[in-house]
Coordinates of C-alpha atoms in Angstrom, one line a residue:
Chain F
M1 CA 94.2 81.6 100.8
S2 CA 91.5 79.3 99.6
A3 CA 90.0 76.6 101.7
A4 CA 91.6 73.1 101.4
P5 CA 89.5 70.5 99.6
K6 CA 88.4 67.5 101.6
H7 CA 91.0 64.9 101.6
V8 CA 89.9 61.5 100.6
P9 CA 93.2 59.6 100.9
T10 CA 93.6 56.2 99.4
M11 CA 96.4 53.7 99.1
A12 CA 96.9 51.7 95.9
Q13 CA 96.0 48.0 96.2
A14 CA 99.3 46.1 96.1
G15 CA 99.6 43.2 93.7
L16 CA 100.0 39.6 94.9
L17 CA 103.8 39.6 94.4
D18 CA 104.2 43.0 96.3
R19 CA 102.1 41.6 99.2
L20 CA 104.2 38.4 99.3
A21 CA 107.5 40.3 99.1
P22 CA 107.8 41.0 102.9
W23 CA 107.1 37.4 103.6
M24 CA 109.7 36.0 101.2
P25 CA 112.5 35.8 103.8
V26 CA 110.2 33.9 106.2
L27 CA 109.3 31.4 103.4
L28 CA 113.0 30.7 102.9
V29 CA 113.2 28.6 106.1
P30 CA 110.5 26.1 105.0
I31 CA 111.9 26.1 101.5
I32 CA 115.3 25.0 102.8
M33 CA 113.6 22.4 104.9
L34 CA 111.6 21.1 101.9
V35 CA 114.8 21.0 99.7
G36 CA 116.5 19.1 102.5
L37 CA 113.6 16.6 102.6
A38 CA 113.9 16.0 98.9
A39 CA 117.7 15.7 99.0
I40 CA 118.0 13.5 102.2
P41 CA 117.1 9.9 101.4
S42 CA 115.7 9.0 104.8
T43 CA 112.8 10.9 106.4
S44 CA 114.0 10.0 109.9
S45 CA 117.5 11.3 109.2
W46 CA 115.9 14.5 107.8
L47 CA 113.9 15.0 110.9
T48 CA 116.9 14.5 113.2
L49 CA 119.0 16.9 111.1
T50 CA 116.1 19.4 111.0
V51 CA 115.8 19.5 114.8
S52 CA 119.5 19.7 115.1
G53 CA 119.6 22.6 112.6
L54 CA 116.8 24.4 114.3
A55 CA 118.5 24.0 117.7
M56 CA 121.7 25.3 116.3
G57 CA 120.0 28.2 114.6
M58 CA 118.1 29.1 117.8
M59 CA 121.4 29.2 119.8
I60 CA 123.1 31.3 117.1
F61 CA 120.1 33.7 117.2
I62 CA 120.4 34.1 121.0
M63 CA 124.1 34.9 120.6
A64 CA 123.7 37.2 117.6
S65 CA 120.5 39.1 118.5
G66 CA 122.2 41.6 120.8
M67 CA 124.9 42.3 118.3
T68 CA 122.5 43.2 115.5
L69 CA 120.6 45.6 117.8
V70 CA 123.8 47.2 119.0
F71 CA 124.9 47.8 115.5
G72 CA 121.5 49.0 114.4
L73 CA 120.9 51.3 117.3
M74 CA 124.3 53.0 117.7
D75 CA 126.2 52.0 114.6
V76 CA 128.8 50.2 116.7
I77 CA 130.7 47.3 115.2
N78 CA 131.5 45.1 118.2
F79 CA 134.1 42.6 117.3
G80 CA 134.4 41.8 121.0
H81 CA 130.9 40.4 121.2
G82 CA 132.2 36.8 121.2
V83 CA 133.9 37.3 124.6
F84 CA 130.4 37.4 126.2
I85 CA 129.7 34.0 124.8
S86 CA 133.0 32.6 126.3
V87 CA 132.5 34.3 129.7
G88 CA 128.8 33.2 129.8
A89 CA 129.9 29.6 129.1
F90 CA 132.6 29.6 131.7
V91 CA 130.5 31.1 134.4
G92 CA 127.5 28.9 133.6
V93 CA 129.5 25.7 133.4
S94 CA 131.3 26.6 136.7
V95 CA 127.9 26.9 138.3
L96 CA 126.8 23.6 136.8
L97 CA 129.9 21.9 138.0
A98 CA 129.4 23.3 141.5
L99 CA 125.9 21.9 141.4
G100 CA 127.1 18.5 140.4
Q101 CA 124.6 16.7 142.7
M102 CA 121.7 18.5 141.1
T103 CA 122.8 17.9 137.5
A104 CA 123.6 14.2 138.2
A105 CA 120.2 13.5 139.9
P106 CA 117.7 11.8 137.6
S107 CA 115.2 14.5 138.2
L108 CA 114.0 16.9 135.5
V109 CA 113.1 19.5 138.0
L110 CA 116.4 19.5 139.8
N111 CA 118.3 19.5 136.4
L112 CA 116.3 22.4 135.1
L113 CA 116.7 24.3 138.4
A114 CA 120.5 23.8 138.1
M115 CA 120.4 25.0 134.5
L116 CA 118.3 28.0 135.5
L117 CA 120.8 29.0 138.2
A118 CA 123.7 28.6 135.7
V119 CA 121.8 30.8 133.2
I120 CA 121.1 33.4 135.8
A121 CA 124.7 33.6 136.9
A122 CA 125.9 33.7 133.3
T123 CA 123.6 36.5 132.3
I124 CA 124.3 38.6 135.3
A125 CA 128.1 38.2 134.8
T126 CA 128.0 38.9 131.1
G127 CA 125.5 41.8 131.6
A128 CA 127.8 43.4 134.1
L129 CA 130.8 42.8 131.8
G130 CA 128.8 44.3 128.9
W131 CA 128.2 47.4 131.0
A132 CA 131.9 47.8 131.8
F133 CA 132.8 47.0 128.2
E134 CA 130.5 49.7 126.8
R135 CA 131.7 52.3 129.4
V136 CA 135.4 51.7 129.1
I137 CA 135.9 50.4 125.5
V138 CA 133.0 51.3 123.3
K139 CA 132.0 54.8 124.6
P140 CA 135.2 56.6 123.6
V141 CA 135.0 55.4 120.0
Y142 CA 131.4 56.2 119.0
G143 CA 131.2 57.1 115.4
A144 CA 134.7 55.7 114.5
H145 CA 134.3 52.3 112.9
L146 CA 138.0 51.5 112.4
K147 CA 138.7 52.4 116.0
Q148 CA 135.7 50.3 117.1
I149 CA 137.0 47.3 115.3
L150 CA 140.5 47.7 116.8
V151 CA 139.6 48.4 120.4
T152 CA 136.8 45.8 120.6
M153 CA 139.1 43.1 119.2
G154 CA 141.7 44.3 121.8
G155 CA 139.0 44.0 124.5
L156 CA 138.2 40.5 123.3
I157 CA 141.8 39.4 123.6
V158 CA 142.2 40.9 127.1
V159 CA 139.1 39.2 128.4
E160 CA 140.0 35.9 126.8
Q161 CA 143.3 36.0 128.6
L162 CA 141.5 36.8 131.9
I163 CA 139.5 33.6 131.3
V164 CA 142.7 31.7 130.9
V165 CA 144.0 33.3 134.1
L166 CA 140.9 32.5 136.1
W167 CA 140.0 29.0 134.7
G168 CA 143.3 27.8 133.2
P169 CA 144.3 27.3 129.6
E170 CA 142.8 23.9 129.2
E171 CA 139.4 23.2 127.7
I172 CA 136.7 22.1 130.1
Y173 CA 134.5 19.1 129.4
I174 CA 131.0 19.1 130.7
T175 CA 128.2 16.5 130.6
R176 CA 124.7 17.6 130.2
P177 CA 122.3 17.3 133.2
E178 CA 121.0 13.8 133.5
A179 CA 117.4 14.3 132.4
L180 CA 118.6 16.1 129.2
K181 CA 120.9 13.3 128.1
G182 CA 119.8 10.9 125.4
A183 CA 117.1 11.2 122.8
V184 CA 113.4 10.7 122.3
T185 CA 112.1 8.7 119.3
F186 CA 109.6 10.4 117.1
A187 CA 108.4 9.0 113.7
G188 CA 111.4 6.7 113.7
A189 CA 113.9 9.6 114.3
A190 CA 116.1 10.0 117.3
L191 CA 115.7 13.6 118.6
E192 CA 118.1 14.7 121.2
K193 CA 116.3 16.0 124.3
Y194 CA 118.7 18.9 124.8
R195 CA 118.2 20.1 121.2
L196 CA 114.4 20.1 121.7
V197 CA 114.9 22.2 124.9
A198 CA 117.2 24.5 122.9
V199 CA 114.5 24.9 120.2
G200 CA 111.9 25.7 122.8
M201 CA 114.1 28.2 124.6
G202 CA 115.2 30.0 121.4
L203 CA 111.6 30.3 120.2
A204 CA 110.4 31.6 123.6
L205 CA 113.2 34.2 123.6
F206 CA 112.5 35.3 120.1
L207 CA 108.8 35.7 120.9
A208 CA 109.6 37.6 124.1
M209 CA 112.0 39.9 122.3
R210 CA 109.5 40.5 119.5
Y211 CA 106.9 41.3 122.1
V212 CA 109.2 43.8 123.8
L213 CA 110.2 45.4 120.5
R214 CA 106.6 45.6 119.1
S215 CA 104.4 46.1 122.1
T216 CA 106.2 48.2 124.6
K217 CA 107.4 51.8 124.7
I218 CA 111.0 50.8 125.3
G219 CA 110.7 48.6 122.2
L220 CA 109.3 51.6 120.2
I221 CA 112.2 53.7 121.3
V222 CA 114.7 51.1 120.3
R223 CA 113.1 50.5 116.9
A224 CA 112.8 54.3 116.3
G225 CA 116.4 54.8 117.5
V226 CA 117.7 52.2 115.0
E227 CA 116.1 54.3 112.2
N228 CA 116.8 57.9 113.4
G229 CA 118.4 58.3 116.8
E230 CA 118.7 62.1 116.5
M231 CA 114.9 62.4 116.2
V232 CA 114.3 60.1 119.1
E233 CA 116.5 62.4 121.2
A234 CA 114.6 65.4 119.9
L235 CA 111.4 63.9 121.3
G236 CA 113.0 63.8 124.7
Y237 CA 114.4 60.3 125.1
R238 CA 117.9 59.7 126.4
L239 CA 119.0 57.4 123.7
R240 CA 122.5 56.9 125.2
L241 CA 120.9 55.3 128.3
V242 CA 118.7 53.1 126.1
F243 CA 121.8 52.0 124.1
V244 CA 123.6 51.1 127.3
G245 CA 120.6 49.0 128.3
V246 CA 120.5 47.3 124.9
F247 CA 124.3 46.7 125.1
V248 CA 123.9 45.1 128.5
A249 CA 120.9 43.0 127.4
G250 CA 122.7 41.9 124.3
S251 CA 125.8 40.9 126.3
A252 CA 123.6 39.0 128.7
L253 CA 121.9 37.2 125.8
A254 CA 125.3 36.3 124.4
G255 CA 126.2 34.9 127.8
L256 CA 123.0 32.8 127.8
G257 CA 123.8 31.6 124.3
G258 CA 127.3 30.7 125.5
V259 CA 126.0 28.4 128.3
M260 CA 123.6 26.7 125.9
W261 CA 126.3 26.4 123.2
G262 CA 128.8 25.0 125.8
L263 CA 126.3 22.3 126.8
Y264 CA 125.5 21.6 123.2
Q265 CA 129.2 21.0 122.4
E266 CA 129.9 19.5 125.8
V267 CA 133.2 21.4 125.9
I268 CA 134.2 25.0 126.4
T269 CA 137.3 27.0 125.6
A270 CA 138.3 30.6 126.1
H271 CA 138.2 31.1 122.3
M272 CA 134.8 29.5 121.7
G273 CA 133.1 33.0 121.4
Q274 CA 135.7 34.2 118.9
Q275 CA 135.2 31.0 116.8
M276 CA 131.4 31.7 116.7
M277 CA 131.9 35.3 115.5
I278 CA 132.1 34.3 111.8
M279 CA 128.8 32.5 112.0
I280 CA 127.3 35.4 114.0
F281 CA 128.5 38.0 111.5
I282 CA 127.0 35.9 108.6
V283 CA 123.6 35.8 110.4
V284 CA 123.6 39.5 111.3
I285 CA 124.6 40.5 107.7
I286 CA 122.1 38.3 105.9
G287 CA 119.3 39.2 108.3
G288 CA 119.8 42.9 107.7
L289 CA 121.9 44.9 110.2
G290 CA 119.7 45.9 113.1
S291 CA 116.8 43.6 112.3
V292 CA 115.9 41.1 115.0
E293 CA 113.5 39.2 112.8
G294 CA 116.1 39.0 110.0
C295 CA 118.6 37.8 112.5
F296 CA 116.2 35.0 113.6
I297 CA 115.4 33.9 110.1
G298 CA 119.1 34.1 109.1
A299 CA 120.1 32.0 112.1
L300 CA 117.6 29.3 111.3
M301 CA 118.7 29.2 107.7
V302 CA 122.4 28.9 108.7
G303 CA 121.6 26.2 111.3
L304 CA 119.6 24.1 108.9
L305 CA 121.9 24.5 105.9
Q306 CA 125.0 23.6 108.0
N307 CA 123.4 20.4 109.2
Y308 CA 122.0 19.3 105.9
I309 CA 125.2 20.0 103.9
A310 CA 127.3 18.4 106.6
F311 CA 125.2 15.2 106.2
L312 CA 125.1 15.3 102.4
E313 CA 128.6 16.6 101.5
P314 CA 130.7 17.1 104.7
K315 CA 133.5 18.9 102.8
A316 CA 131.1 21.5 101.5
A317 CA 129.8 22.3 105.0
L318 CA 132.5 24.8 105.7
I319 CA 131.6 27.0 102.7
S320 CA 127.8 26.5 102.8
N321 CA 127.2 29.5 105.0
I322 CA 129.5 31.8 103.0
G323 CA 127.7 30.6 99.9
L324 CA 124.3 31.4 101.5
M325 CA 125.5 34.9 102.5
V326 CA 126.7 35.6 98.9
A327 CA 123.4 34.4 97.5
I328 CA 121.3 36.4 99.9
L329 CA 123.3 39.6 99.4
M330 CA 123.0 39.2 95.6
W331 CA 119.3 39.0 96.1
R332 CA 119.0 41.7 98.8
P333 CA 122.2 43.7 99.3
Q334 CA 120.9 45.2 102.5
G335 CA 120.0 41.8 104.0
M336 CA 116.7 40.0 104.0
I337 CA 114.8 42.4 106.3
P338 CA 116.7 45.7 105.9
V339 CA 116.2 48.3 108.5
V340 CA 115.2 51.7 107.3
K341 CA 117.8 54.3 108.1
A342 CA 117.2 58.0 108.1
K343 CA 119.2 59.8 105.5
Chain H
M1 CA 106.4 93.9 126.9
S2 CA 106.7 90.6 128.7
D3 CA 109.9 88.5 128.7
P4 CA 110.3 86.5 125.5
M5 CA 109.7 82.8 125.5
L6 CA 113.0 82.3 123.7
R7 CA 116.0 84.6 123.5
L8 CA 119.2 84.0 121.6
E9 CA 122.1 86.3 122.6
G10 CA 125.1 86.5 120.3
V11 CA 125.0 82.8 119.3
Y12 CA 127.9 81.5 117.2
T13 CA 127.7 78.0 115.7
D14 CA 130.4 76.2 113.6
I15 CA 129.8 73.1 111.5
A16 CA 133.2 71.5 110.8
Q17 CA 135.4 74.4 109.6
Y18 CA 132.4 76.6 108.6
H19 CA 131.3 79.5 110.8
I20 CA 127.5 79.3 110.1
L21 CA 126.0 81.4 112.8
Q22 CA 127.9 84.6 113.5
G23 CA 126.3 86.3 116.5
V24 CA 122.6 85.6 116.2
D25 CA 120.3 87.8 118.5
L26 CA 116.7 86.8 118.4
D27 CA 113.6 87.1 120.6
V28 CA 110.6 84.9 120.2
P29 CA 107.6 86.4 122.1
R30 CA 105.2 84.3 124.1
G31 CA 102.1 83.2 122.3
G32 CA 102.5 84.0 118.7
V33 CA 104.3 83.0 115.5
T34 CA 107.7 84.4 114.8
M35 CA 108.8 83.9 111.2
L36 CA 112.5 83.3 110.5
L37 CA 113.1 84.4 107.0
G38 CA 116.1 84.7 104.7
R39 CA 117.7 83.3 101.6
N40 CA 118.9 79.7 101.4
G41 CA 122.1 79.1 103.3
V42 CA 121.9 82.0 105.7
G43 CA 121.6 79.9 108.8
K44 CA 117.9 79.5 109.5
T45 CA 118.0 75.7 109.9
T46 CA 121.3 75.9 111.9
T47 CA 119.6 78.4 114.2
L48 CA 116.8 75.9 114.9
R49 CA 119.2 73.0 115.3
T50 CA 121.3 75.1 117.7
I51 CA 118.3 75.9 119.8
M52 CA 117.4 72.2 119.9
G53 CA 121.0 71.3 120.9
H54 CA 121.7 69.2 117.8
W55 CA 124.6 71.6 117.1
R56 CA 126.4 73.2 119.9
A57 CA 126.8 77.0 120.1
R58 CA 130.5 77.9 120.3
A59 CA 129.6 81.2 122.0
G60 CA 126.5 83.0 123.1
K61 CA 123.4 82.0 125.0
V62 CA 120.1 80.3 124.3
M63 CA 117.5 81.2 127.0
L64 CA 114.1 79.4 127.2
D65 CA 111.7 81.2 129.4
G66 CA 114.6 82.7 131.4
Q67 CA 116.5 79.3 131.7
D68 CA 119.8 78.9 130.0
I69 CA 119.5 75.8 127.8
T70 CA 122.7 76.4 125.7
A71 CA 124.6 73.5 127.1
L72 CA 121.8 71.1 127.8
P73 CA 121.7 67.8 125.9
V74 CA 119.0 67.4 123.2
P75 CA 116.6 65.2 125.3
A76 CA 116.8 67.6 128.2
I77 CA 115.9 70.6 125.9
A78 CA 113.0 68.6 124.5
R79 CA 111.7 67.9 128.0
T80 CA 111.8 71.5 128.9
G81 CA 108.9 71.7 126.4
V82 CA 110.4 72.3 123.0
G83 CA 108.7 70.5 120.1
F84 CA 110.8 70.2 117.0
V85 CA 109.7 69.6 113.4
P86 CA 112.9 69.2 111.3
E87 CA 113.2 70.1 107.7
N88 CA 113.5 66.4 106.7
M89 CA 110.4 65.7 108.8
G90 CA 112.2 63.0 110.8
I91 CA 109.3 60.5 110.8
F92 CA 110.0 56.9 111.6
S93 CA 109.1 55.1 108.4
D94 CA 109.3 51.6 110.0
L95 CA 106.8 52.5 112.7
T96 CA 103.0 53.0 112.1
V97 CA 101.4 56.4 112.3
E98 CA 100.0 55.3 115.7
E99 CA 103.5 54.3 117.0
N100 CA 105.0 57.5 115.8
M101 CA 102.4 59.4 117.8
V102 CA 102.6 57.2 120.9
L103 CA 106.4 57.7 120.9
A104 CA 106.0 61.5 120.7
A105 CA 103.7 61.5 123.7
V106 CA 106.7 61.4 126.1
S107 CA 104.9 62.0 129.4
G108 CA 102.3 59.2 129.0
P109 CA 99.3 58.1 127.0
I110 CA 97.9 60.4 124.3
D111 CA 95.1 62.7 125.5
Q112 CA 92.0 61.7 123.5
A113 CA 90.7 65.3 123.2
R114 CA 94.0 66.4 121.8
L115 CA 94.1 63.4 119.4
D116 CA 90.6 64.3 118.2
W117 CA 91.8 67.8 117.5
I118 CA 94.8 66.5 115.6
F119 CA 92.6 64.2 113.6
E120 CA 90.3 67.1 112.8
A121 CA 93.3 69.1 111.6
F122 CA 94.9 66.2 109.7
P123 CA 92.2 63.7 108.7
P124 CA 94.6 61.4 106.7
L125 CA 96.4 60.5 110.0
K126 CA 93.2 58.9 111.3
T127 CA 92.7 57.0 108.0
F128 CA 96.2 55.6 108.0
W129 CA 96.5 55.2 111.8
K130 CA 97.6 51.6 111.6
N131 CA 99.7 52.0 108.4
H132 CA 103.5 52.3 108.3
A133 CA 104.5 55.9 108.1
G134 CA 106.9 55.1 105.3
N135 CA 103.9 54.4 103.0
L136 CA 102.5 57.9 103.5
S137 CA 102.7 60.5 100.8
G138 CA 105.0 63.5 101.3
G139 CA 102.2 65.7 102.5
Q140 CA 100.9 63.1 104.9
K141 CA 104.4 62.6 106.3
Q142 CA 104.6 66.3 106.9
M143 CA 101.2 66.2 108.7
L144 CA 102.5 63.4 110.9
S145 CA 105.7 65.3 111.6
I146 CA 103.7 68.4 112.8
A147 CA 101.1 66.3 114.6
R148 CA 103.8 64.5 116.5
A149 CA 105.0 67.9 117.9
M150 CA 101.4 68.9 118.7
V151 CA 100.5 65.6 120.5
E152 CA 101.5 67.2 123.8
E153 CA 101.4 70.8 124.8
R154 CA 104.8 72.4 124.4
R155 CA 106.1 75.8 125.5
L156 CA 107.8 76.4 122.2
Y157 CA 107.5 74.8 118.7
L158 CA 110.4 75.0 116.3
I159 CA 109.2 74.2 112.8
D160 CA 111.4 74.1 109.8
E161 CA 109.9 74.7 106.4
P162 CA 106.7 72.7 106.9
T163 CA 105.3 73.6 103.4
K164 CA 108.4 72.8 101.4
G165 CA 107.6 70.8 98.2
L166 CA 103.9 70.4 99.1
A167 CA 100.8 70.8 96.9
P168 CA 98.7 74.0 97.5
A169 CA 95.8 72.0 99.1
I170 CA 98.2 70.4 101.6
I171 CA 99.8 73.8 102.3
S172 CA 96.4 75.2 103.1
T173 CA 95.8 72.3 105.5
M174 CA 99.1 72.9 107.2
A175 CA 98.5 76.6 107.5
R176 CA 95.1 76.0 109.1
A177 CA 96.6 73.6 111.6
L178 CA 99.3 76.0 112.6
R179 CA 96.7 78.8 112.9
D180 CA 94.8 76.5 115.3
L181 CA 98.0 75.9 117.3
K182 CA 98.6 79.6 117.5
A183 CA 95.0 80.2 118.6
Q184 CA 95.7 78.0 121.6
G185 CA 98.4 80.4 122.7
A186 CA 101.4 78.4 121.5
S187 CA 104.8 80.1 120.9
I188 CA 106.1 79.1 117.5
L189 CA 109.4 79.8 115.7
L190 CA 108.7 79.0 112.0
V191 CA 111.1 78.9 109.2
E192 CA 109.1 79.4 106.0
Q193 CA 109.9 80.3 102.4
N194 CA 106.3 80.5 101.3
F195 CA 105.3 84.2 101.6
S196 CA 101.6 83.6 101.6
V197 CA 101.9 81.3 104.6
A198 CA 104.4 83.6 106.3
K199 CA 102.1 86.6 105.9
A200 CA 99.0 84.7 107.0
L201 CA 100.6 83.2 110.1
G202 CA 103.4 85.5 111.3
D203 CA 103.0 88.0 114.1
T204 CA 106.7 89.0 114.2
C205 CA 109.5 88.3 111.9
A206 CA 113.3 88.1 111.9
V207 CA 115.3 88.2 108.7
M208 CA 118.7 86.5 108.6
D209 CA 121.7 87.1 106.3
D210 CA 125.2 85.7 106.6
G211 CA 124.6 84.0 109.9
R212 CA 123.1 87.0 111.7
V213 CA 119.6 88.5 112.2
I214 CA 119.7 91.7 110.2
W215 CA 116.2 92.9 110.8
S216 CA 113.4 92.0 113.2
G217 CA 110.0 93.6 113.7
A218 CA 106.3 93.1 113.0
M219 CA 105.4 90.8 110.1
A220 CA 102.9 93.3 108.9
E221 CA 105.6 95.9 108.6
L222 CA 107.8 93.7 106.4
A223 CA 104.9 92.4 104.4
G224 CA 103.7 95.9 103.6
D225 CA 107.1 97.3 102.5
A226 CA 108.4 95.9 99.2
A227 CA 111.5 98.1 99.3
L228 CA 112.4 96.8 102.7
Q229 CA 112.0 93.2 101.5
E230 CA 114.2 94.1 98.5
R231 CA 116.8 95.5 100.8
L232 CA 116.8 92.7 103.2
M233 CA 116.5 89.7 101.0
G234 CA 117.4 90.9 97.6
L235 CA 113.9 90.5 96.1
S236 CA 110.4 91.2 97.0
M237 CA 108.7 88.3 99.0
E238 CA 105.9 88.0 96.5
A239 CA 108.6 87.0 94.0
H240 CA 110.2 84.7 96.6
Q241 CA 107.4 82.1 96.7

């Protein structure tokens, strides 16, 4: 056998369009904002709607991120994901109602502390529920999509009825903590304080999630597992355990999103999670199944578009997100940031 | 003769309704390369995947260094010290070369001396360390796949057709790296269709047909007997390349 020649490997220099291609989905968010700016006659209205859209998008992202990871990692379609939103909202709101003195006090610190306690209670409750849900309902139907749809929907109905049993059938109204009521004025636009908090929280969570996925070993395992779970196991990692962890974390995030969404709407019902599922599915699909970054961008696009269209043409708001999904899928059938899957 | 590193005793494996392995008996000695040869579809890949636990043996035993690993889950088998390079390479395209390697170092950070050795064996991996593995060429992906198995010392390496579809220069690089690995005392079970590589690397050899090992012995014995090759595989191995 002759000796191998020296390898001088090179990579072709990509053209400008090729280099821009991965950033195109990211650019869509500012593009939508600019189109909104051009279409909405008043700049202050545009600013208010933009903050509102971003806040809505961030909350949808928090609720949807766990679902996209669960689907990407273990190919599980969880139609019951919405139940964690409802349970999170009920547990969180119950804590806030119990801490009425703290939320009614005109102190930002006390208000935030009450919210923190509500969020902790909601995430613990939904995390534990997620663990039980995975063990009892999802585990027996790995690899069987139709069964997954049926049993997870069944699980959703059962848990919704448990909410009705525990909290009653009526919707519960809630007022936001005192310091988060009202709005601040910026450039002539009224920006609701709560929405600003939601934007900050959503952004912080996205950055934290991105850090975990990009810069830690567990993140590497999750990303590799989304692509080729069999090979991750062949390296020695117990992917099933990782999946259970991701399922629990995703459920807890949905619970957190439920608390935030409940406070955003100022009313909660047992069916609120189920009602959010259409929006969540749209975001997960247009983002690219399994892609956290795609989910984030998709959520922002959905939030912004919903708010702009509702202002410009209220009747069209209902179909705007479906239209967005159709347009995105015609452009990229696998979603904006498709996840590579091993063949 | 010392106990083998790996022993398969009457292993049967089914895939759906197909009986692929039908009583495989195989010994892989310690410290050396055992070639697993045979025509396409005789069960070579299934044998490797059964050892790794990806497919469960219906009957029979898989013993690694005297320990029964037949029923262990895949991660547990990997953690007993089995490195696996699948036929499709199994690299993570969405991860960088560095991330692929970090992930493969299950027990902790990558040992720098071992990494230097890998870079020496596969220079492109150093060049493209921060690049997505999906952007590598076929040969570079195969290098990464083998490097990933080599990043930590394993008791046994299962390598499935590492030279398949590669250019001669890359095949030569692969062969040199595997020879290095062998020189370090590694035990390797290698499925290989390229006879030059098989002859250059193999110490012992097992030939499969119809889901069984029909012949095993020294590689040199098979390599030097064209009639035996003809009888076992239906053609001489020189023609089989």
